[in-house]
Tab-separated table of C-alpha atoms in Angstrom:
chain	number	residue	atom	x	y	z
P	1	UNK	CA	-16.864	131.223	48.263
P	2	UNK	CA	-16.559	127.855	46.530
P	3	UNK	CA	-13.885	129.247	44.221
P	4	UNK	CA	-11.908	130.510	47.221
P	5	UNK	CA	-12.150	127.116	48.985
P	6	UNK	CA	-11.046	125.292	45.858
P	7	UNK	CA	-8.034	127.532	45.427
P	8	UNK	CA	-7.133	127.101	49.100
P	9	UNK	CA	-7.429	123.308	48.838
P	10	UNK	CA	-5.259	123.217	45.747
P	11	UNK	CA	-2.643	125.470	47.311
P	12	UNK	CA	-2.428	123.164	50.378
P	13	UNK	CA	-2.623	119.857	48.478
P	14	UNK	CA	0.359	120.541	46.251
P	15	UNK	CA	2.828	121.070	49.145
P	16	UNK	CA	1.329	118.123	51.050
P	17	UNK	CA	1.670	115.854	48.035
P	18	UNK	CA	5.242	117.011	47.559
P	19	UNK	CA	5.958	116.566	51.287
P	20	UNK	CA	4.542	113.039	51.406
P	21	UNK	CA	6.319	112.176	48.171
P	22	UNK	CA	9.647	113.316	49.582
P	23	UNK	CA	8.927	111.488	52.869
P	24	UNK	CA	8.177	108.264	50.992
P	25	UNK	CA	11.449	108.560	49.101
P	26	UNK	CA	13.384	109.302	52.307
P	27	UNK	CA	11.723	106.452	54.226
P	28	UNK	CA	12.231	104.041	51.350
P	29	UNK	CA	15.876	105.041	51.043
P	30	UNK	CA	16.372	104.750	54.801
P	31	UNK	CA	14.644	101.388	54.917
P	32	UNK	CA	16.751	100.106	52.034
P	33	UNK	CA	19.924	101.381	53.710
P	34	UNK	CA	18.932	99.748	57.002
P	35	UNK	CA	18.051	96.491	55.264
P	36	UNK	CA	21.315	96.509	53.352
P	37	UNK	CA	23.327	97.267	56.498
P	38	UNK	CA	21.560	94.438	58.363
P	39	UNK	CA	22.156	92.114	55.433
P	40	UNK	CA	25.807	93.155	55.254
P	41	UNK	CA	26.269	92.460	58.983
P	42	UNK	CA	24.565	89.083	58.640
P	43	UNK	CA	26.695	88.163	55.644
P	44	UNK	CA	29.800	89.388	57.436
P	45	UNK	CA	29.138	87.165	60.468
P	46	UNK	CA	28.521	84.189	58.181
P	47	UNK	CA	31.716	84.986	56.289
P	48	UNK	CA	33.806	85.172	59.483
P	49	UNK	CA	32.342	81.863	60.679
P	50	UNK	CA	33.150	80.257	57.344
P	51	UNK	CA	36.744	81.537	57.358
P	52	UNK	CA	37.243	80.391	60.962
P	53	UNK	CA	35.904	76.913	60.213
P	54	UNK	CA	37.790	76.374	56.939
P	55	UNK	CA	40.419	73.639	57.173
P	56	UNK	CA	43.042	72.408	54.681
P	57	UNK	CA	41.919	69.475	52.559
P	58	UNK	CA	44.047	66.638	51.111
P	59	UNK	CA	43.675	68.094	47.615
P	60	UNK	CA	45.140	71.432	48.723
P	61	UNK	CA	41.854	73.309	48.948
P	62	UNK	CA	39.846	74.459	51.968
P	63	UNK	CA	36.457	73.446	53.367
P	64	UNK	CA	34.639	73.699	56.715
P	65	UNK	CA	33.953	70.400	58.537
P	66	UNK	CA	30.255	69.390	58.363
P	67	UNK	CA	29.860	69.399	62.152
P	68	UNK	CA	30.846	73.064	62.604
P	69	UNK	CA	29.149	74.793	59.695
P	70	UNK	CA	25.638	76.292	59.622
P	71	UNK	CA	23.047	73.562	59.034
P	72	UNK	CA	21.511	75.614	56.211
P	73	UNK	CA	24.722	75.199	54.215
P	74	UNK	CA	24.052	71.452	54.172
P	75	UNK	CA	20.412	71.773	53.054
P	76	UNK	CA	19.779	72.137	49.280
P	77	UNK	CA	17.992	75.353	48.250
P	78	UNK	CA	18.043	76.638	51.861
P	79	UNK	CA	18.731	80.235	50.849
P	80	UNK	CA	22.217	80.281	52.384
P	81	UNK	CA	25.035	79.359	50.005
P	82	UNK	CA	28.820	79.376	50.293
P	83	UNK	CA	31.839	78.814	48.098
P	84	UNK	CA	35.586	78.698	48.830
P	85	UNK	CA	37.841	78.759	45.808
P	86	UNK	CA	41.286	79.572	44.554
P	87	UNK	CA	42.974	79.330	41.180
P	88	UNK	CA	43.297	75.543	41.532
P	89	UNK	CA	40.572	74.426	43.960
P	90	UNK	CA	36.904	75.036	44.644
P	91	UNK	CA	34.471	73.954	47.359
P	92	UNK	CA	30.747	74.641	47.216
P	93	UNK	CA	28.288	74.099	50.043
P	94	UNK	CA	25.772	71.248	49.578
P	95	UNK	CA	23.032	73.899	49.610
P	96	UNK	CA	24.079	74.905	46.060
P	97	UNK	CA	23.294	71.426	44.688
P	98	UNK	CA	21.236	71.699	41.520
P	99	UNK	CA	21.596	75.480	41.305
P	100	UNK	CA	23.240	77.479	38.521
P	101	UNK	CA	25.133	79.624	41.002
P	102	UNK	CA	27.636	82.206	39.807
P	103	UNK	CA	29.492	83.784	42.736
P	104	UNK	CA	31.388	86.182	40.510
P	105	UNK	CA	35.084	86.504	39.606
P	106	UNK	CA	38.062	85.878	41.875
P	107	UNK	CA	39.201	88.935	43.815
P	108	UNK	CA	42.667	90.125	44.772
P	109	UNK	CA	43.801	89.704	48.418
P	110	UNK	CA	42.183	92.271	50.694
P	111	UNK	CA	39.342	93.052	48.274
P	112	UNK	CA	35.733	92.723	49.473
P	113	UNK	CA	32.498	93.198	47.539
P	114	UNK	CA	28.746	92.758	47.944
P	115	UNK	CA	26.808	92.091	44.760
P	116	UNK	CA	23.388	90.765	43.790
P	117	UNK	CA	22.687	87.869	41.460
P	118	UNK	CA	19.938	85.452	40.462
P	119	UNK	CA	20.167	81.815	41.566
P	120	UNK	CA	17.436	79.988	39.633
P	121	UNK	CA	14.963	82.905	39.743
P	122	UNK	CA	15.877	83.817	43.340
P	123	UNK	CA	17.612	87.152	43.871
P	124	UNK	CA	20.445	86.743	46.377
P	125	UNK	CA	23.081	88.999	47.910
P	126	UNK	CA	26.671	87.761	47.584
P	127	UNK	CA	29.527	88.885	49.810
P	128	UNK	CA	32.953	88.047	48.404
P	129	UNK	CA	36.192	88.448	50.326
P	130	UNK	CA	39.728	87.527	49.256
P	131	UNK	CA	42.184	86.435	51.948
P	132	UNK	CA	45.786	85.288	51.762
P	133	UNK	CA	46.996	82.159	53.584
P	134	UNK	CA	50.314	80.885	54.793
P	135	UNK	CA	51.656	79.485	51.583
P	136	UNK	CA	51.327	83.015	50.201
P	137	UNK	CA	53.981	85.690	50.892
P	138	UNK	CA	52.365	86.886	54.142
P	139	UNK	CA	52.935	83.548	55.894
P	140	UNK	CA	49.771	84.038	57.970
P	141	UNK	CA	48.434	80.510	57.650
P	142	UNK	CA	51.777	78.906	58.451
P	143	UNK	CA	51.973	81.013	61.603
P	144	UNK	CA	48.442	80.068	62.658
P	145	UNK	CA	49.053	76.364	62.131
P	146	UNK	CA	52.441	76.631	63.864
P	147	UNK	CA	50.825	77.971	67.062
P	148	UNK	CA	48.111	75.320	66.897
P	149	UNK	CA	50.658	72.547	66.322
P	150	UNK	CA	52.892	73.612	69.219
P	151	UNK	CA	49.951	73.824	71.638
P	152	UNK	CA	48.883	70.341	70.527
P	153	UNK	CA	52.431	69.062	71.130
P	154	UNK	CA	52.406	70.587	74.624
P	155	UNK	CA	49.077	68.871	75.344
P	156	UNK	CA	50.505	65.530	74.214
P	157	UNK	CA	53.708	65.988	76.210
P	158	UNK	CA	56.008	66.120	73.175
P	159	UNK	CA	57.306	69.540	74.210
P	160	UNK	CA	57.417	71.440	77.500
P	161	UNK	CA	56.525	74.919	76.263
P	162	UNK	CA	55.845	77.065	73.214
P	163	UNK	CA	58.737	78.147	71.034
P	164	UNK	CA	59.956	81.669	70.329
P	165	UNK	CA	59.951	83.901	67.269
P	166	UNK	CA	56.267	84.817	67.192
P	167	UNK	CA	55.187	88.301	66.039
P	168	UNK	CA	54.323	90.991	68.558
P	169	UNK	CA	50.601	90.155	68.474
P	170	UNK	CA	51.223	86.556	69.613
P	171	UNK	CA	54.471	86.888	71.534
P	172	UNK	CA	52.717	88.043	74.705
P	173	UNK	CA	50.269	85.131	74.556
P	174	UNK	CA	53.096	82.607	74.118
P	175	UNK	CA	55.107	84.157	76.975
P	176	UNK	CA	52.155	84.074	79.381
P	177	UNK	CA	51.268	80.494	78.414
P	178	UNK	CA	54.851	79.392	79.079
P	179	UNK	CA	54.827	81.189	82.448
P	180	UNK	CA	51.553	79.450	83.304
P	181	UNK	CA	53.001	76.026	82.427
P	182	UNK	CA	56.138	76.590	84.524
P	183	UNK	CA	54.130	77.942	87.458
P	184	UNK	CA	51.768	74.968	87.412
P	185	UNK	CA	54.638	72.460	87.445
P	186	UNK	CA	56.311	74.262	90.361
P	187	UNK	CA	53.026	74.440	92.268
P	188	UNK	CA	52.409	70.687	91.948
P	189	UNK	CA	56.018	69.876	92.939
P	190	UNK	CA	55.769	72.147	96.001
P	191	UNK	CA	52.410	70.616	96.928
P	192	UNK	CA	53.819	67.091	96.824
P	193	UNK	CA	56.900	68.050	98.819
P	194	UNK	CA	54.624	69.518	101.487
P	195	UNK	CA	52.558	66.331	101.600
P	196	UNK	CA	55.716	64.243	101.941
P	197	UNK	CA	56.892	66.354	104.866
P	198	UNK	CA	53.452	66.104	106.455
P	199	UNK	CA	53.456	62.322	106.117
P	200	UNK	CA	56.855	62.106	107.787
P	201	UNK	CA	55.847	64.417	110.643
P	202	UNK	CA	52.676	62.399	111.335
P	203	UNK	CA	54.122	58.910	111.013
P	204	UNK	CA	57.136	59.501	113.254
P	205	UNK	CA	55.111	60.193	116.455
P	206	UNK	CA	52.906	57.181	115.730
P	207	UNK	CA	55.973	54.966	115.319
P	208	UNK	CA	57.322	56.242	118.651
P	209	UNK	CA	53.982	55.531	120.330
P	210	UNK	CA	53.895	52.004	118.912
P	211	UNK	CA	57.453	51.223	119.993
P	212	UNK	CA	56.758	52.617	123.467
P	213	UNK	CA	53.963	50.150	124.132
P	214	UNK	CA	54.923	47.331	126.520
P	215	UNK	CA	55.006	43.829	125.089
P	216	UNK	CA	51.715	42.769	126.655
P	217	UNK	CA	49.956	45.803	125.102
P	218	UNK	CA	51.031	45.142	121.510
P	219	UNK	CA	47.702	43.446	120.737
P	220	UNK	CA	45.592	45.856	122.756
P	221	UNK	CA	43.003	48.369	121.624
P	222	UNK	CA	45.595	51.162	121.784
P	223	UNK	CA	47.888	49.287	119.391
P	224	UNK	CA	44.983	48.570	117.043
P	225	UNK	CA	43.980	52.238	117.026
P	226	UNK	CA	47.566	53.307	116.283
P	227	UNK	CA	47.578	50.934	113.299
P	228	UNK	CA	44.220	52.312	112.215
P	229	UNK	CA	45.472	55.906	112.440
P	230	UNK	CA	48.541	54.989	110.373
P	231	UNK	CA	46.324	53.447	107.711
P	232	UNK	CA	44.027	56.464	107.582
P	233	UNK	CA	46.967	58.877	107.301
P	234	UNK	CA	48.533	56.824	104.508
P	235	UNK	CA	45.260	56.611	102.594
P	236	UNK	CA	44.402	60.302	102.853
P	237	UNK	CA	47.915	61.469	101.973
P	238	UNK	CA	48.064	59.203	98.936
P	239	UNK	CA	44.649	60.411	97.878
P	240	UNK	CA	45.693	64.055	98.228
P	241	UNK	CA	48.942	63.436	96.334
P	242	UNK	CA	47.166	61.904	93.334
P	243	UNK	CA	47.260	64.414	90.479
P	244	UNK	CA	43.977	63.434	88.899
P	245	UNK	CA	45.222	64.504	85.480
P	246	UNK	CA	48.228	65.113	83.266
P	247	UNK	CA	50.048	68.408	83.514
P	248	UNK	CA	50.381	70.253	80.219
P	249	UNK	CA	53.776	69.483	78.776
P	250	UNK	CA	54.004	66.230	80.717
P	251	UNK	CA	54.902	63.221	78.579
P	252	UNK	CA	52.460	60.270	78.484
P	253	UNK	CA	53.531	57.253	80.525
P	254	UNK	CA	54.540	53.948	78.938
P	255	UNK	CA	52.360	51.350	80.671
P	256	UNK	CA	54.560	48.347	79.834
P	257	UNK	CA	57.635	49.975	81.393
P	258	UNK	CA	55.886	50.783	84.685
P	259	UNK	CA	54.307	47.318	84.830
P	260	UNK	CA	57.673	45.620	84.212
P	261	UNK	CA	59.316	47.582	87.041
P	262	UNK	CA	56.516	46.618	89.431
P	263	UNK	CA	56.667	42.984	88.326
P	264	UNK	CA	60.348	42.737	89.257
P	265	UNK	CA	59.708	44.221	92.705
P	266	UNK	CA	56.676	42.037	93.448
P	267	UNK	CA	58.439	38.819	92.432
P	268	UNK	CA	61.020	39.618	95.116
P	269	UNK	CA	58.407	40.503	97.742
P	270	UNK	CA	56.456	37.293	97.126
P	271	UNK	CA	59.491	35.093	96.613
P	272	UNK	CA	58.025	32.542	99.031
P	273	UNK	CA	55.247	31.820	96.508
P	274	UNK	CA	55.624	29.855	93.303
P	275	UNK	CA	54.283	32.950	91.559
P	276	UNK	CA	53.680	33.408	87.829
P	277	UNK	CA	53.114	37.097	87.064
P	278	UNK	CA	52.228	37.555	83.374
P	279	UNK	CA	52.270	40.919	81.600
P	280	UNK	CA	50.582	41.482	78.238
P	281	UNK	CA	50.711	45.128	77.117
P	282	UNK	CA	50.032	46.151	73.520
P	283	UNK	CA	53.013	48.048	72.017
P	284	UNK	CA	52.756	51.803	72.461
P	285	UNK	CA	50.043	51.646	75.129
P	286	UNK	CA	50.278	54.892	77.119
P	287	UNK	CA	48.623	56.452	80.142
P	288	UNK	CA	47.743	60.149	79.813
P	289	UNK	CA	48.382	61.279	83.362
P	290	UNK	CA	50.925	61.341	86.152
P	291	UNK	CA	53.488	58.523	86.315
P	292	UNK	CA	53.243	58.388	90.112
P	293	UNK	CA	49.479	57.887	89.922
P	294	UNK	CA	49.857	54.992	87.469
P	295	UNK	CA	52.611	53.390	89.566
P	296	UNK	CA	50.479	53.658	92.707
P	297	UNK	CA	47.389	52.288	90.969
P	298	UNK	CA	49.128	49.356	89.250
P	299	UNK	CA	51.131	48.617	92.374
P	300	UNK	CA	47.966	48.359	94.449
P	301	UNK	CA	46.009	46.076	92.112
P	302	UNK	CA	49.033	43.834	91.428
P	303	UNK	CA	49.976	43.658	95.104
P	304	UNK	CA	46.390	42.807	96.004
P	305	UNK	CA	46.328	40.067	93.344
P	306	UNK	CA	49.644	38.603	94.508
P	307	UNK	CA	48.368	38.426	98.096
P	308	UNK	CA	45.219	36.542	97.155
P	309	UNK	CA	46.369	34.345	94.266
P	310	UNK	CA	47.383	30.716	94.543
P	311	UNK	CA	50.157	30.951	91.963
P	312	UNK	CA	49.082	32.961	88.920
P	313	UNK	CA	48.471	36.654	88.175
P	314	UNK	CA	47.912	38.202	84.745
P	315	UNK	CA	47.855	41.876	83.738
P	316	UNK	CA	46.590	42.872	80.278
P	317	UNK	CA	46.901	46.454	78.989
P	318	UNK	CA	45.601	47.948	75.748
P	319	UNK	CA	43.977	51.049	74.277
P	320	UNK	CA	40.799	51.739	72.334
P	321	UNK	CA	40.885	54.988	70.320
P	322	UNK	CA	37.127	54.794	69.667
P	323	UNK	CA	36.308	54.912	73.388
P	324	UNK	CA	35.644	57.977	75.518
P	325	UNK	CA	38.957	59.887	75.989
P	326	UNK	CA	38.762	59.248	79.740
P	327	UNK	CA	38.459	55.481	79.211
P	328	UNK	CA	40.768	54.691	76.284
P	329	UNK	CA	43.330	52.833	78.397
P	330	UNK	CA	42.211	49.402	79.594
P	331	UNK	CA	43.993	47.622	82.469
P	332	UNK	CA	42.714	44.134	83.313
P	333	UNK	CA	44.190	42.299	86.311
P	334	UNK	CA	43.260	38.634	86.890
P	335	UNK	CA	44.308	36.020	89.446
P	336	UNK	CA	43.557	32.390	90.318
P	337	UNK	CA	42.702	33.050	93.960
P	338	UNK	CA	39.378	32.562	95.739
P	339	UNK	CA	37.869	35.582	93.989
P	340	UNK	CA	35.557	38.217	95.439
P	341	UNK	CA	31.899	37.380	95.911
P	342	UNK	CA	29.243	39.728	94.530
P	343	UNK	CA	28.231	40.609	98.079
P	344	UNK	CA	31.806	41.691	98.914
P	345	UNK	CA	32.642	43.590	95.706
P	346	UNK	CA	31.205	46.887	96.892
P	347	UNK	CA	32.631	46.434	100.398
P	348	UNK	CA	36.245	45.860	99.340
P	349	UNK	CA	36.241	49.273	97.637
P	350	UNK	CA	35.575	50.908	100.994
P	351	UNK	CA	38.573	52.193	102.922
P	352	UNK	CA	40.087	49.621	105.274
P	353	UNK	CA	37.785	46.701	104.431
P	354	UNK	CA	39.254	43.241	103.759
P	355	UNK	CA	37.309	40.151	102.784
P	356	UNK	CA	39.796	37.967	104.709
P	357	UNK	CA	41.299	39.390	107.890
P	358	UNK	CA	44.130	36.802	107.766
P	359	UNK	CA	45.651	38.311	104.607
P	360	UNK	CA	48.448	40.747	105.557
P	361	UNK	CA	47.928	44.407	104.712
P	362	UNK	CA	45.765	47.330	105.731
P	363	UNK	CA	43.027	46.834	103.159
P	364	UNK	CA	43.434	50.222	101.483
P	365	UNK	CA	44.663	48.954	98.092
P	366	UNK	CA	41.479	48.743	96.046
P	367	UNK	CA	40.000	51.765	97.827
P	368	UNK	CA	43.033	53.789	96.720
P	369	UNK	CA	42.617	52.452	93.172
P	370	UNK	CA	38.964	53.483	93.246
P	371	UNK	CA	39.871	57.017	94.394
P	372	UNK	CA	42.510	57.457	91.670
P	373	UNK	CA	40.187	56.156	88.945
P	374	UNK	CA	37.484	58.524	90.154
P	375	UNK	CA	39.890	61.504	90.030
P	376	UNK	CA	40.655	60.784	86.365
P	377	UNK	CA	36.986	60.284	85.459
P	378	UNK	CA	37.627	56.629	84.583
P	379	UNK	CA	35.824	53.429	85.508
P	380	UNK	CA	36.523	50.472	87.819
P	381	UNK	CA	34.713	47.137	87.830
P	382	UNK	CA	35.191	43.785	89.583
P	383	UNK	CA	33.976	40.418	88.326
P	384	UNK	CA	35.154	36.808	87.987
P	385	UNK	CA	38.236	35.886	85.961
P	386	UNK	CA	38.506	32.846	83.676
P	387	UNK	CA	41.501	31.948	85.867
P	388	UNK	CA	39.041	31.326	88.687
P	389	UNK	CA	39.761	34.337	90.898
P	390	UNK	CA	38.986	38.031	90.744
P	391	UNK	CA	39.175	40.215	87.652
P	392	UNK	CA	39.649	43.944	88.215
P	393	UNK	CA	39.121	46.129	85.124
P	394	UNK	CA	40.257	49.753	85.130
P	395	UNK	CA	39.547	52.273	82.343
P	396	UNK	CA	41.642	55.464	82.317
P	397	UNK	CA	42.720	58.233	79.905
P	398	UNK	CA	45.241	56.815	77.461
P	399	UNK	CA	46.205	56.165	73.893
């Protein structure tokens, strides 16, 4: 009986041992394959990120900017290492500092390998991929930088649309972008024409109503309400017409030129004053936005200053490239008038409010300035000028 049991146990054990042995080999092989596939996918994503971030360097090589690369590439001995090299140039990530790291030989364009090596006793997997840039026969890099450059020129207003001659893969994108730019310009032009027609259709009946009032009613409540309605219509239409940003392909506006045109007009309007209107604009100071918005804004703050001043108004314009992009342009208007008290500074930014009811005008000037500045994401402040009057400081997008 014991002999029979022993033989039965042996006959079962041998197949089981073989089965489990085969299963261990299969599982180990499968696990290794899965691990290698996961590692390959991880390396591939890191490789794509590195290629996308690589930028030309002054020495002719390529390197990713520190702010866009994986933080582990900047940490020595982090376990993630990278190298970009050609025949003439080489960049290594800071994580390789102090390591004897051999990434293997240069490959030919299109070749891709995954190898294993030892970096100071650590076994690492290395993915190598050779790509060909624009200064090589394919011209790929030149094409990429050409698209990027033209889009940047459109953003800065140096060109109205993208050029032609792109390959089939990019031609559709360029065509649709150009159609979008043209459509946006037409939409804004049509919108402003509609607002102009609306303003005319609303103001004409009010003018008829005002002229129809008998002489003794000119100072009545009805006349005052007609004036108030006219002011509200003007304010709301101007507010709606403000672009609140530069259209793509729209050239930046020269601040000095707009200010000089307004200066000439205001000197004529206030010819009864012994007015000194000083302009100090740094060369090349530009407003990144709509010319009409800048003209309206400058016209309002200068007109307001000329009304209140005794004899002197000064406008200073400059740019600060280190500032927030929405506040790089600085416009400072000063006058030698009575100024605006701290208690009144918030009030004069409200629609229709005037600190002195005897000063001609509807009181919408600074409120309109405030609305335009707000649309552009800028900043407006009021304090006291060294000239003795008010100082209005406006920060807007510029360069």
